[in-house]
Coordinates of C-alpha atoms and ligand atoms in Angstrom, one line a residue:
X1 CA 31.6 -6.5 -42.4
X2 CA 28.6 -7.5 -44.5
X3 CA 25.0 -6.7 -43.6
X4 CA 23.0 -9.1 -41.4
X5 CA 21.2 -11.7 -43.5
X6 CA 17.4 -11.5 -43.9
X7 CA 15.1 -14.3 -42.9
X8 CA 15.1 -17.3 -45.4
X9 CA 12.5 -17.3 -48.1
X10 CA 10.2 -20.4 -48.0
X11 CA 7.4 -19.5 -50.4
X12 CA 7.3 -19.8 -54.1
X13 CA 5.0 -16.8 -54.2
X14 CA 7.8 -14.5 -52.9
X15 CA 8.2 -11.6 -55.3
X16 CA 12.0 -12.1 -55.5
X17 CA 11.7 -15.7 -56.3
X18 CA 9.2 -14.9 -59.1
X19 CA 11.5 -12.1 -60.4
X20 CA 14.5 -14.4 -60.6
X21 CA 12.5 -17.2 -62.2
X22 CA 11.2 -14.7 -64.8
X23 CA 14.8 -14.3 -66.0
X24 CA 14.4 -17.5 -68.0
X25 CA 12.3 -15.4 -70.4
X26 CA 14.0 -13.0 -72.8
X27 CA 11.3 -10.4 -72.3
X28 CA 12.1 -10.0 -68.6
X29 CA 15.9 -10.1 -69.2
X30 CA 15.3 -7.2 -71.7
X31 CA 13.1 -5.3 -69.2
X32 CA 15.5 -5.7 -66.3
X33 CA 18.8 -5.9 -68.0
X34 CA 19.7 -8.8 -65.6
X35 CA 20.6 -12.4 -66.2
X36 CA 21.1 -15.5 -64.1
X37 CA 24.4 -17.3 -63.5
X38 CA 24.7 -20.5 -61.5
X39 CA 27.4 -21.8 -59.1
X40 CA 29.7 -20.4 -56.5
X41 CA 32.8 -20.6 -58.7
X42 CA 31.1 -18.8 -61.7
X43 CA 29.6 -16.1 -59.5
X44 CA 32.9 -15.6 -57.8
X45 CA 34.8 -15.2 -61.0
X46 CA 32.2 -12.7 -62.3
X47 CA 32.4 -10.6 -59.1
X48 CA 36.2 -10.7 -59.4
X49 CA 35.9 -9.4 -62.9
X50 CA 33.8 -6.5 -61.7
X51 CA 30.4 -7.6 -62.9
X52 CA 27.5 -6.0 -61.0
X53 CA 25.6 -8.4 -58.8
X54 CA 22.0 -7.5 -58.1
X55 CA 20.7 -10.6 -56.3
X56 CA 22.3 -13.6 -54.7
X57 CA 20.0 -16.5 -54.0
X58 CA 21.7 -19.2 -51.9
X59 CA 20.9 -22.2 -49.7
X60 CA 19.8 -21.1 -46.3
X61 CA 22.5 -21.6 -43.7
X62 CA 25.4 -21.2 -46.2
X63 CA 25.8 -17.5 -45.7
X64 CA 28.9 -18.0 -43.6
X65 CA 30.7 -20.3 -46.1
X66 CA 34.2 -19.2 -47.1
X67 CA 33.1 -19.1 -50.8
X68 CA 29.8 -17.3 -50.1
X69 CA 31.1 -14.5 -47.9
X70 CA 33.0 -12.6 -50.7
X71 CA 29.8 -12.8 -52.8
X72 CA 27.8 -11.2 -50.0
X73 CA 30.5 -8.5 -49.7
X74 CA 30.1 -7.9 -53.5
X75 CA 26.3 -7.5 -53.0
X76 CA 26.9 -4.8 -50.4
X77 CA 29.3 -3.1 -52.8
X78 CA 26.7 -3.2 -55.6
X79 CA 23.6 -2.4 -53.5
X80 CA 22.1 -5.8 -54.2
X81 CA 20.1 -8.1 -52.0
X82 CA 20.9 -11.4 -50.3
X83 CA 18.2 -14.1 -50.6
X84 CA 18.7 -17.1 -48.4
X85 CA 16.1 -19.8 -49.4
X86 CA 15.2 -23.4 -49.4
X87 CA 16.7 -25.9 -51.9
X88 CA 13.3 -26.4 -53.6
X89 CA 13.1 -22.7 -54.3
X90 CA 16.6 -22.7 -55.8
X91 CA 15.5 -25.6 -57.9
X92 CA 12.4 -23.6 -59.0
X93 CA 14.6 -20.6 -60.0
X94 CA 17.2 -22.7 -61.9
X95 CA 14.7 -25.1 -63.4
X96 CA 16.9 -28.0 -62.4
X97 CA 16.3 -30.8 -59.9
X98 CA 19.8 -30.5 -58.4
X99 CA 20.3 -26.8 -58.3
X100 CA 23.6 -25.2 -57.5
X101 CA 23.9 -23.8 -54.0
X102 CA 24.3 -20.3 -55.3
X103 CA 22.5 -18.3 -58.1
X104 CA 23.4 -14.8 -59.0
X105 CA 21.4 -12.2 -60.9
X106 CA 24.0 -10.0 -62.7
X107 CA 23.7 -6.9 -64.9
X108 CA 24.1 -7.6 -68.6
X109 CA 26.9 -5.8 -70.5
X110 CA 26.8 -5.0 -74.2
X111 CA 29.6 -3.5 -76.2
X112 CA 28.6 -0.3 -78.1
X113 CA 28.8 -1.5 -81.7
X114 CA 30.4 1.9 -82.7
X115 CA 33.3 1.0 -80.4
X116 CA 34.3 -2.3 -82.0
X117 CA 37.9 -1.6 -82.8
X118 CA 40.3 -3.7 -84.9
X119 CA 42.7 -5.5 -82.5
X120 CA 45.8 -7.1 -84.1
X121 CA 46.3 -9.3 -81.0
X122 CA 42.8 -10.6 -80.4
X123 CA 40.2 -11.6 -83.0
X124 CA 36.5 -11.0 -83.2
X125 CA 34.0 -13.7 -84.0
X126 CA 30.8 -12.7 -85.9
X127 CA 27.8 -15.0 -85.9
X128 CA 25.1 -14.6 -88.5
X129 CA 21.7 -15.3 -86.9
X130 CA 22.9 -18.0 -84.5
X131 CA 19.8 -19.7 -83.1
X132 CA 20.9 -22.4 -80.7
X133 CA 21.7 -21.2 -77.2
X134 CA 23.9 -24.3 -76.6
X135 CA 25.9 -23.4 -79.7
X136 CA 26.3 -19.8 -78.6
X137 CA 27.4 -20.8 -75.1
X138 CA 29.9 -23.3 -76.5
X139 CA 31.2 -20.6 -78.9
X140 CA 31.7 -18.2 -76.0
X141 CA 33.6 -20.8 -74.1
X142 CA 35.9 -21.5 -77.1
X143 CA 36.3 -17.8 -77.8
X144 CA 37.5 -17.4 -74.2
X145 CA 39.8 -20.4 -74.5
X146 CA 41.4 -19.1 -77.7
X147 CA 41.8 -15.6 -76.4
X148 CA 39.3 -14.0 -78.7
X149 CA 38.2 -10.4 -77.9
X150 CA 34.5 -10.9 -78.3
X151 CA 31.5 -12.0 -80.3
X152 CA 29.4 -9.8 -82.7
X153 CA 25.8 -11.1 -83.1
X154 CA 24.4 -10.2 -86.5
X155 CA 20.7 -10.0 -87.0
X156 CA 18.1 -12.0 -85.1
X157 CA 20.3 -14.2 -82.8
X158 CA 19.5 -16.2 -79.7
X159 CA 20.2 -14.3 -76.4
X160 CA 23.8 -14.9 -75.0
X161 CA 22.3 -14.1 -71.6
X162 CA 19.7 -16.9 -71.7
X163 CA 20.1 -19.5 -68.9
X164 CA 21.0 -22.2 -71.5
X165 CA 23.7 -20.1 -73.2
X166 CA 25.2 -18.9 -69.9
X167 CA 25.2 -22.5 -68.7
X168 CA 26.9 -23.8 -71.8
X169 CA 29.5 -21.0 -71.7
X170 CA 30.7 -22.4 -68.3
X171 CA 31.5 -18.9 -67.1
X172 CA 33.1 -17.6 -70.3
X173 CA 30.2 -15.2 -70.8
X174 CA 31.9 -13.1 -68.2
X175 CA 35.2 -12.9 -70.2
X176 CA 34.2 -12.1 -73.8
X177 CA 32.8 -8.9 -75.1
X178 CA 29.3 -9.1 -76.7
X179 CA 27.8 -6.8 -79.3
X180 CA 24.8 -7.1 -81.5
X181 CA 23.9 -5.3 -84.8
X182 CA 21.7 -5.6 -87.9
X183 CA 23.4 -7.1 -91.0
X184 CA 23.6 -3.7 -92.7
X185 CA 25.6 -2.3 -89.8
X186 CA 27.9 -5.2 -89.9
X187 CA 28.4 -4.7 -93.6
X188 CA 29.4 -1.1 -92.9
X189 CA 31.8 -2.3 -90.2
X190 CA 33.2 -4.8 -92.7
X191 CA 33.7 -2.2 -95.4
X192 CA 36.1 -0.2 -93.1
X193 CA 37.8 -3.2 -91.5
X194 CA 41.6 -3.0 -92.0
X195 CA 42.3 -6.7 -91.7
X196 CA 41.0 -10.1 -92.8
X197 CA 37.4 -11.1 -92.6
X198 CA 37.5 -14.9 -92.9
X199 CA 34.0 -16.4 -93.6
X200 CA 33.3 -20.1 -93.4
X201 CA 30.9 -21.5 -96.0
X202 CA 30.3 -24.9 -97.5
X203 CA 30.5 -23.6 -101.1
X204 CA 34.0 -22.1 -100.5
X205 CA 36.9 -23.8 -102.4
X206 CA 39.8 -22.8 -100.2
X207 CA 40.8 -25.0 -97.3
X208 CA 40.6 -23.3 -94.0
X209 CA 44.3 -24.2 -93.3
X210 CA 45.5 -22.2 -96.4
X211 CA 44.6 -18.7 -95.3
X212 CA 46.5 -16.1 -93.3
X213 CA 44.8 -15.3 -90.0
X214 CA 47.4 -12.6 -88.9
X215 CA 46.4 -9.1 -88.0
X216 CA 43.0 -7.7 -87.1
X217 CA 40.7 -10.6 -87.8
X218 CA 37.0 -11.2 -87.9
X219 CA 36.0 -14.9 -88.2
X220 CA 32.5 -15.0 -89.7
X221 CA 30.2 -18.0 -89.2
X222 CA 26.8 -18.8 -90.7
X223 CA 23.4 -19.7 -89.4
X224 CA 22.8 -23.3 -88.4
X225 CA 20.3 -23.9 -91.2
X226 CA 20.9 -21.4 -93.9
X227 CA 24.7 -20.6 -93.6
X228 CA 25.9 -17.1 -94.4
X229 CA 23.7 -14.7 -96.4
X230 CA 25.1 -13.8 -99.9
X231 CA 25.8 -10.2 -98.7
X232 CA 27.9 -11.4 -95.8
X233 CA 29.8 -13.9 -98.0
X234 CA 30.6 -11.0 -100.3
X235 CA 31.9 -8.9 -97.4
X236 CA 34.6 -11.5 -96.6
X237 CA 38.2 -11.1 -97.7
X238 CA 38.5 -14.9 -97.7
X239 CA 35.9 -17.7 -97.8
X240 CA 37.1 -21.1 -96.5
X241 CA 35.7 -24.6 -96.0
X242 CA 36.7 -27.4 -93.7
X243 CA 37.1 -30.7 -95.5
X244 CA 34.3 -33.2 -95.0
X245 CA 35.6 -36.7 -95.5
X246 CA 32.6 -38.8 -94.7
X247 CA 28.9 -38.6 -95.5
X248 CA 27.9 -35.6 -93.4
X249 CA 27.7 -32.4 -95.4
X250 CA 28.6 -30.0 -92.6
X251 CA 29.9 -29.6 -89.1
X252 CA 27.9 -28.3 -86.2
X253 CA 28.3 -24.5 -86.0
X254 CA 30.1 -24.5 -82.6
X255 CA 32.5 -27.3 -83.8
X256 CA 33.2 -25.4 -87.0
X257 CA 34.0 -22.3 -85.0
X258 CA 36.3 -24.2 -82.7
X259 CA 38.2 -25.8 -85.5
X260 CA 38.8 -22.5 -87.3
X261 CA 39.6 -20.6 -84.1
X262 CA 42.3 -23.2 -83.2
X263 CA 43.8 -22.9 -86.7
X264 CA 43.9 -19.1 -86.3
X265 CA 45.5 -19.6 -82.8
X266 CA 48.1 -22.0 -84.2
X267 CA 49.1 -19.4 -86.8
X268 CA 48.9 -16.4 -84.5
X269 CA 50.7 -18.1 -81.5
X270 CA 52.7 -21.0 -82.9
X271 CA 53.4 -23.7 -80.5
X272 CA 56.6 -23.4 -78.5
X273 CA 57.2 -27.1 -78.1
X274 CA 57.9 -27.7 -81.8
Ligands
SAM1 C1 25.6 -26.4 -89.8 S1 26.4 -25.3 -90.8 C2 25.2 -24.7 -91.9 C3 24.9 -25.6 -93.0 C4 24.0 -25.0 -94.0 N1 23.1 -26.0 -94.5 C5 24.8 -24.3 -95.1 O1 24.4 -24.6 -96.3 O2 25.7 -23.5 -94.9 C6 26.6 -23.8 -89.8 C7 27.8 -23.0 -90.2 O3 29.0 -23.7 -89.7 C8 30.1 -23.4 -90.6 N2 30.5 -24.7 -91.2 C9 30.0 -26.0 -90.9 N3 30.7 -26.9 -91.6 C10 31.5 -26.3 -92.4 C11 32.4 -26.7 -93.4 N4 32.7 -28.0 -93.7 N5 33.1 -25.8 -94.1 C12 32.9 -24.5 -93.9 N6 32.1 -24.0 -92.9 C13 31.4 -24.9 -92.2 C14 29.6 -22.4 -91.6 O4 29.8 -21.1 -91.1 C15 28.1 -22.7 -91.6 O5 27.3 -21.6 -92.1

């Protein structure tokens, strides 16, 4: 049994609407520790994975839907609030003309950097000052797809909990661990790392297919404009490049991460069909 639903919200001046809308700004995400996720399927997966749901905004009249009822039950469990509202208010919160029927405000999770442990089965991806939320979301999605453990954000990075990054992750934000640390702390972590730290960099001479990705692995990727800092390059056990056969001098960061992750996956889990 879930709680009776409140009256629908119809005014853009409503404090809950303003609060959810403010989650587009990093400042308010930091203050509240919340972030927005869109769509019934994404919110359901998050709830099933045990993420804490603070608010559920949904189209008035849909509270009895088969897919919405478990979300309302999760709200009860988490002490959150149900917010039935008009479509135009959902559009206002999401910033899209065709909003999803359901928007959830979830509690962020950050891995304690001191607890990042080498894992022989699942690799970590470290990103140096990643700036583009679309790139970060796409990398979360590919990390999830290739069974990576999580992502370490080094230095001043874009926020993985921004609306754009969460959207681009297509729900993967709920299935990868996220940690952030200054470059010096990453260098300390790297100094004690028992396995490979494979960095990708344009000046490298070794082909990315010619290194061993076995064991506890960190895959280190550079900033979109500047690449890896010299100190980070020095911390790598291997530096690799992807061949560029045409006129472009580099790959997009998310594409380069995907290409390398799939080579690592090919080696770590060879295909069974030949
Ligand atoms: C857009 S590139 C950065 C280009 C930058 N101008 C530079 O000099 O490194 C972003 C990141 O993707 C990876 N990357 C892209 N193309 C690559 C390639 N062909 N070989 C190795 N790494 C590559 C590297 O980690 C790089 O730092």
